[in-house]
């Protein structure tokens, strides 16, 4: 009888070593590798073969470890990122190349990318970009826009791409935190907990709106082997509410009696890992009574619609308003007026790392390790939920595998804290992809109408905008969206007569929150599309029209704010001119040949105010010198892939007069690092950077003062000795003779920066931001007139960043933002209950993002560190309208809804032909 | 809780007969459909069964074993009549999926958007369903009964695909329409096969369309109408108004029914054009 084993013990070779484990039947190889064999470099992003993060080599072939029963690996050779980089010289080179090109941003997809690349590189040592795309097509990345990954794999053999910067501000250097990402040692939210930790699973509403009754929960616990506890609203000792904006703290940790959106949590089950791996959520005792649900603002605004929140009878959560001049009169005087209605759908952040974390009780405190963009805000939420003082709660952010706005809100944190509290034991949880998509925030769908006028000589003359934003069942960052949109909907242009209003409307949808741009990208679609229509009506070149109306130094914004310096949008447009002229000519030449493929080029701009709107927004940066001569930077600005660890360190090093490599970073652990503020609103380079600059300068001044050295003196420390070289004189200070402070530093500095802003009045007039950043994109597309498919052929992106701290990081942000903008424009739409996975919800793959040329414009800002401005959100704002304008140029058809899927484009083409 | 990985077919039958274990080969459909629910209590892994993986060829045609992966198809030396199947193999999910996913699994999963079905329809493939009692052969059309429905009965395993000898000089192609470059679930897809007669005219055509009906379909009427045309006519032949009537596309997140209908017409022309182009190379 040659029947193979039906015992559980499975033996195979893992990264060169013989291993054995005892998986449960049907256990995924990814789970066994991570939880039984310590290979946490294998990441889980979807458990469905959609994202490729868990890619390993089995007998040399790339497979998704989440799709292979562990027993199927018996007797085979399994290789993971960490083992490959350790043992295979090609992989070691690949890791170097990834670092050289900054091909890893957050790093969560990096294992899958590198392992997939290894399957190729072993066969084809010097692949073409196309071969790389084919080999890596099964791995999704949400940060990089893929181009740096392609560059890195292509450059593996040559290693010709090492950045040669010194580390000074303005120089391109590798990420200071890159090694862990490329070697498989980076620890994300689900990589911290010991394997035997109790596991939490959330019970969620399957209905968009439903009453519910919990059954006998105690009996369920007793009758379910391995289940230790259940959490419900009754287990919340403080307030069963969280939120991110004072006055809008409305979301329950656990719904009470009524669930208001599909995926809302009603309970948590806590059990041993084996029991929870086999747990069937259907077995939980809860009875649902589905209710009518409001899916759209239109339904929610109906006079008969029931209020979703008893305090808001009309379901209008809040609104924002800006009025400048007399738009009605101006539109009446305009030579040309264009108008249009534009709609956008829910967009999912789709970071490859689902929310995850680990909590442990420590004495009378709780420590929570989780991925996040805002550890101090997380702690504030938990203070209220637990009813505890901040001193009893420690947030230790893990590496965060992408955020893009959604990881500003708490997700797993309250469950983890309550679970640790209830059981008195360490607990862990990781959202499934479905949970992550169902329950965390989305980009607001928008219904926008606008009218814009211009004079015969092409000057803007009157602008009116109204937008309704579907804010879902709870507030989250909806108030911010409704404030931001009217302030930004003008774009970076001179518009004397302007009125804009935005409303956030409650529906039975997942909460809409922060997503790269806070509603500004939606508004830009309406505004930039209409500007193209105006230019055409006036027979003015679209770029020329924008240049003519671009905001300049000394011009008033629609909020009445005047920047005497730092307005770089004109320079962005001018920088695009050569590519624009060449691109127009290329497209026209291509289209003259006829055929069903048509090319077009489109331009669009964007601006974005960095930091909170008219609200305090400080960052604090602490630094110090240890007795052993180590310079320590408490880097509290969460790096979620965008590169704050490197940027803040470069700024600090420059200010302190130290080499970048001399700086040791300590992360945003709330016990030891002051609040760097949230990673949001494109504020970290600017605000935390400004604090880092001040901290560096203060530390330097204190060090120089020790020996009364002049301001030009050079500082270094070695072997416990501080050496200050002042001209020809070298002062030596024995650090171990100095008395350390309570943190252990012999010299320390702690500085805070808060951007100067002023409140907005009832007409939205004031000084909402201390600085704006500016951007303009060109998109070139090819449209298949038969199929309605749109392929992006290339982008040129001009960004005024004031001062590029690290040009390579700027490029990475630009490319990643454009990839997200492209997804929003062409393919992404989250539909509750329908696209709750990464094969129905489509994000761009490595074959969808064309080459991107980044033009860095440096119009220094008076407030930013070394003149630097924020960038994180600007990179996405012009992309979608540039693509829509390119589609128009190619086809003569204007698309006013995104995503412009092939079906949508085809219908519009057909209507234009027959209409 | 048990995991069975028999190495001979003889050992498969008693396990199948118990009916408890779910069959797994590549796992590329099994695990995604599990969602957030519990794993199956028993699995029958057929990937190690002797003789079940691989492609054989004799005078009657080809036999593709039930554990043969998409990557096996890509790597196999096969005549141009299989170019469409190879093109489909290269577009199933990703390399990761192609390395473990099997053709047989793709058929048993019976998705309307299964990439393998249109090219296998143009190859006039049959499936061998084997049980302890013997083997029966069904055409693909008889095997695929509807959305997620097949003719498999308890105790049976899809052990092989049989592909008959193909017409002399047959050329083939496959085109797939999606909203992105990789990891595509089809909005629509078309497989085509063409062979020319001695006069250089179209001697025979097979066209199959996927993702536009519960089960992918051959378009026999259209095929008949193309016989006798010159290859150059395929660019602009007039398609009968009822040529696509056997399709029943639906509206879903990937596209509207109307769009699918319009796109399919274009995809058919593209597929035919691509198949004929191959005659030059």
mmCIF file of C-alpha atoms in Angstrom, chain A residues 1-6 24-28 47-50 52 55 61-64 66-69 71-74 76 116 130 133-135 137-140 201 277-281 432 434-435 786-789 827 831 834-835 838-840 842-843 845-848 901-903 906 910, chain B residues 1-8 11 14-15 18 24-43 45-48 50 53 93-97 99-100 177-185 187 252-260 262-264 266-267 270:
data_model
loop_
_atom_site.group_PDB
_atom_site.id
_atom_site.type_symbol
_atom_site.label_atom_id
_atom_site.label_comp_id
_atom_site.label_asym_id
_atom_site.label_seq_id
_atom_site.Cartn_x
_atom_site.Cartn_y
_atom_site.Cartn_z
ATOM 1 C CA UNK A 1 0.000 0.000 0.000
ATOM 2 C CA UNK A 2 1.578 3.252 -1.125
ATOM 3 C CA UNK A 3 -1.000 5.469 0.428
ATOM 4 C CA UNK A 4 0.739 8.610 1.601
ATOM 5 C CA UNK A 5 0.616 9.956 5.081
ATOM 6 C CA UNK A 6 -2.618 11.080 6.555
ATOM 7 C CA UNK A 24 -4.019 21.175 10.877
ATOM 8 C CA UNK A 25 -5.814 19.761 7.870
ATOM 9 C CA UNK A 26 -6.237 22.424 5.259
ATOM 10 C CA UNK A 27 -3.811 24.742 6.967
ATOM 11 C CA UNK A 28 -2.207 27.132 4.534
ATOM 12 C CA UNK A 47 -5.349 34.761 1.669
ATOM 13 C CA UNK A 48 -6.736 34.391 -1.841
ATOM 14 C CA UNK A 49 -3.822 34.547 -4.255
ATOM 15 C CA UNK A 50 -4.747 38.089 -5.238
ATOM 16 C CA UNK A 52 1.224 37.744 -3.953
ATOM 17 C CA UNK A 55 5.044 34.318 -2.467
ATOM 18 C CA UNK A 61 8.774 27.891 -8.637
ATOM 19 C CA UNK A 62 6.936 30.936 -7.301
ATOM 20 C CA UNK A 63 3.712 30.035 -5.514
ATOM 21 C CA UNK A 64 1.354 31.806 -3.169
ATOM 22 C CA UNK A 66 -1.671 31.073 1.115
ATOM 23 C CA UNK A 67 -2.994 28.716 -1.574
ATOM 24 C CA UNK A 68 -0.948 25.665 -0.717
ATOM 25 C CA UNK A 69 -1.953 23.202 1.957
ATOM 26 C CA UNK A 71 1.067 19.045 3.678
ATOM 27 C CA UNK A 72 1.495 19.547 -0.043
ATOM 28 C CA UNK A 73 4.958 20.945 0.641
ATOM 29 C CA UNK A 74 6.055 17.630 2.173
ATOM 30 C CA UNK A 76 9.838 19.735 -1.154
ATOM 31 C CA UNK A 116 9.062 36.405 -7.478
ATOM 32 C CA UNK A 130 8.886 43.457 -19.782
ATOM 33 C CA UNK A 133 6.615 42.784 -15.354
ATOM 34 C CA UNK A 134 5.561 39.316 -16.475
ATOM 35 C CA UNK A 135 7.363 37.675 -13.567
ATOM 36 C CA UNK A 137 2.621 40.584 -12.331
ATOM 37 C CA UNK A 138 1.138 38.530 -9.507
ATOM 38 C CA UNK A 139 2.370 40.757 -6.697
ATOM 39 C CA UNK A 140 0.509 43.929 -5.805
ATOM 40 C CA UNK A 201 -11.898 37.405 15.795
ATOM 41 C CA UNK A 277 -8.087 28.919 13.086
ATOM 42 C CA UNK A 278 -10.989 26.488 12.891
ATOM 43 C CA UNK A 279 -13.572 28.970 14.150
ATOM 44 C CA UNK A 280 -16.722 29.433 12.125
ATOM 45 C CA UNK A 281 -18.140 32.944 12.621
ATOM 46 C CA UNK A 432 -8.751 39.405 6.978
ATOM 47 C CA UNK A 434 -12.506 41.175 3.692
ATOM 48 C CA UNK A 435 -12.745 42.640 7.179
ATOM 49 C CA UNK A 786 -13.636 49.507 -30.004
ATOM 50 C CA UNK A 787 -13.225 48.218 -26.482
ATOM 51 C CA UNK A 788 -13.180 51.393 -24.408
ATOM 52 C CA UNK A 789 -9.978 50.318 -22.725
ATOM 53 C CA UNK A 827 -10.511 50.845 -12.279
ATOM 54 C CA UNK A 831 -19.041 48.310 -3.608
ATOM 55 C CA UNK A 834 -19.569 43.020 -3.925
ATOM 56 C CA UNK A 835 -15.936 44.064 -4.216
ATOM 57 C CA UNK A 838 -8.582 42.168 -4.277
ATOM 58 C CA UNK A 839 -9.790 40.267 -7.322
ATOM 59 C CA UNK A 840 -13.090 42.099 -7.677
ATOM 60 C CA UNK A 842 -8.961 46.105 -8.845
ATOM 61 C CA UNK A 843 -5.861 48.141 -8.105
ATOM 62 C CA UNK A 845 -0.673 45.926 -11.256
ATOM 63 C CA UNK A 846 2.954 46.183 -12.318
ATOM 64 C CA UNK A 847 1.816 46.200 -15.930
ATOM 65 C CA UNK A 848 -0.508 49.175 -15.578
ATOM 66 C CA UNK A 901 -13.806 51.477 -16.690
ATOM 67 C CA UNK A 902 -13.833 50.068 -20.217
ATOM 68 C CA UNK A 903 -17.590 49.672 -19.894
ATOM 69 C CA UNK A 906 -17.310 52.443 -24.230
ATOM 70 C CA UNK A 910 -21.112 55.135 -28.192
ATOM 71 C CA UNK B 1 -9.394 16.166 10.514
ATOM 72 C CA UNK B 2 -7.415 14.398 7.873
ATOM 73 C CA UNK B 3 -5.220 15.057 4.925
ATOM 74 C CA UNK B 4 -4.838 12.351 2.325
ATOM 75 C CA UNK B 5 -2.196 12.417 -0.352
ATOM 76 C CA UNK B 6 -2.438 9.085 -2.160
ATOM 77 C CA UNK B 7 0.107 8.241 -4.816
ATOM 78 C CA UNK B 8 -2.034 5.809 -6.788
ATOM 79 C CA UNK B 11 -6.121 4.606 -3.256
ATOM 80 C CA UNK B 14 -12.138 4.616 -1.258
ATOM 81 C CA UNK B 15 -11.354 8.108 -0.007
ATOM 82 C CA UNK B 18 -16.392 8.336 1.756
ATOM 83 C CA UNK B 24 -7.394 19.685 -3.779
ATOM 84 C CA UNK B 25 -4.757 20.011 -6.443
ATOM 85 C CA UNK B 26 -3.455 23.567 -6.874
ATOM 86 C CA UNK B 27 -5.671 25.038 -4.162
ATOM 87 C CA UNK B 28 -6.177 28.216 -6.175
ATOM 88 C CA UNK B 29 -9.962 28.000 -6.004
ATOM 89 C CA UNK B 30 -10.320 26.008 -2.789
ATOM 90 C CA UNK B 31 -8.698 28.544 -0.494
ATOM 91 C CA UNK B 32 -10.159 31.762 -1.912
ATOM 92 C CA UNK B 33 -13.702 30.398 -1.617
ATOM 93 C CA UNK B 34 -13.087 29.523 2.026
ATOM 94 C CA UNK B 35 -13.254 33.215 2.865
ATOM 95 C CA UNK B 36 -13.184 33.866 6.590
ATOM 96 C CA UNK B 37 -14.824 30.529 7.362
ATOM 97 C CA UNK B 38 -13.227 27.378 8.728
ATOM 98 C CA UNK B 39 -11.055 25.118 6.572
ATOM 99 C CA UNK B 40 -12.471 21.838 5.227
ATOM 100 C CA UNK B 41 -12.315 18.988 7.707
ATOM 101 C CA UNK B 42 -10.658 16.651 5.237
ATOM 102 C CA UNK B 43 -8.660 17.127 2.082
ATOM 103 C CA UNK B 45 -4.645 15.958 -2.358
ATOM 104 C CA UNK B 46 -4.377 14.463 -5.835
ATOM 105 C CA UNK B 47 -1.167 16.224 -6.787
ATOM 106 C CA UNK B 48 0.974 13.195 -5.969
ATOM 107 C CA UNK B 50 1.084 8.677 -10.269
ATOM 108 C CA UNK B 53 0.134 15.050 -14.104
ATOM 109 C CA UNK B 93 -4.191 34.797 -12.571
ATOM 110 C CA UNK B 94 -0.461 35.164 -12.155
ATOM 111 C CA UNK B 95 2.681 33.077 -12.436
ATOM 112 C CA UNK B 96 2.008 31.961 -8.879
ATOM 113 C CA UNK B 97 -1.425 30.664 -9.886
ATOM 114 C CA UNK B 99 2.513 27.175 -11.289
ATOM 115 C CA UNK B 100 0.011 25.207 -9.195
ATOM 116 C CA UNK B 177 -10.516 41.576 -21.889
ATOM 117 C CA UNK B 178 -10.001 43.080 -18.457
ATOM 118 C CA UNK B 179 -9.535 46.427 -16.765
ATOM 119 C CA UNK B 180 -5.895 45.874 -15.904
ATOM 120 C CA UNK B 181 -2.789 44.154 -17.237
ATOM 121 C CA UNK B 182 -2.231 41.259 -14.818
ATOM 122 C CA UNK B 183 -4.366 39.290 -12.358
ATOM 123 C CA UNK B 184 -7.383 39.712 -14.570
ATOM 124 C CA UNK B 185 -10.739 38.087 -14.196
ATOM 125 C CA UNK B 187 -14.875 40.812 -18.639
ATOM 126 C CA UNK B 252 -21.846 43.015 -13.128
ATOM 127 C CA UNK B 253 -19.019 44.987 -11.554
ATOM 128 C CA UNK B 254 -16.739 44.207 -14.451
ATOM 129 C CA UNK B 255 -19.006 45.583 -17.153
ATOM 130 C CA UNK B 256 -22.520 45.966 -18.461
ATOM 131 C CA UNK B 257 -24.271 43.331 -20.561
ATOM 132 C CA UNK B 258 -24.463 45.783 -23.407
ATOM 133 C CA UNK B 259 -20.755 46.424 -23.174
ATOM 134 C CA UNK B 260 -19.960 42.735 -23.162
ATOM 135 C CA UNK B 262 -20.314 44.956 -28.103
ATOM 136 C CA UNK B 263 -16.855 43.994 -26.879
ATOM 137 C CA UNK B 264 -17.288 40.362 -27.802
ATOM 138 C CA UNK B 266 -14.581 43.074 -31.455
ATOM 139 C CA UNK B 267 -12.763 40.364 -29.516
ATOM 140 C CA UNK B 270 -9.248 40.262 -32.879
#
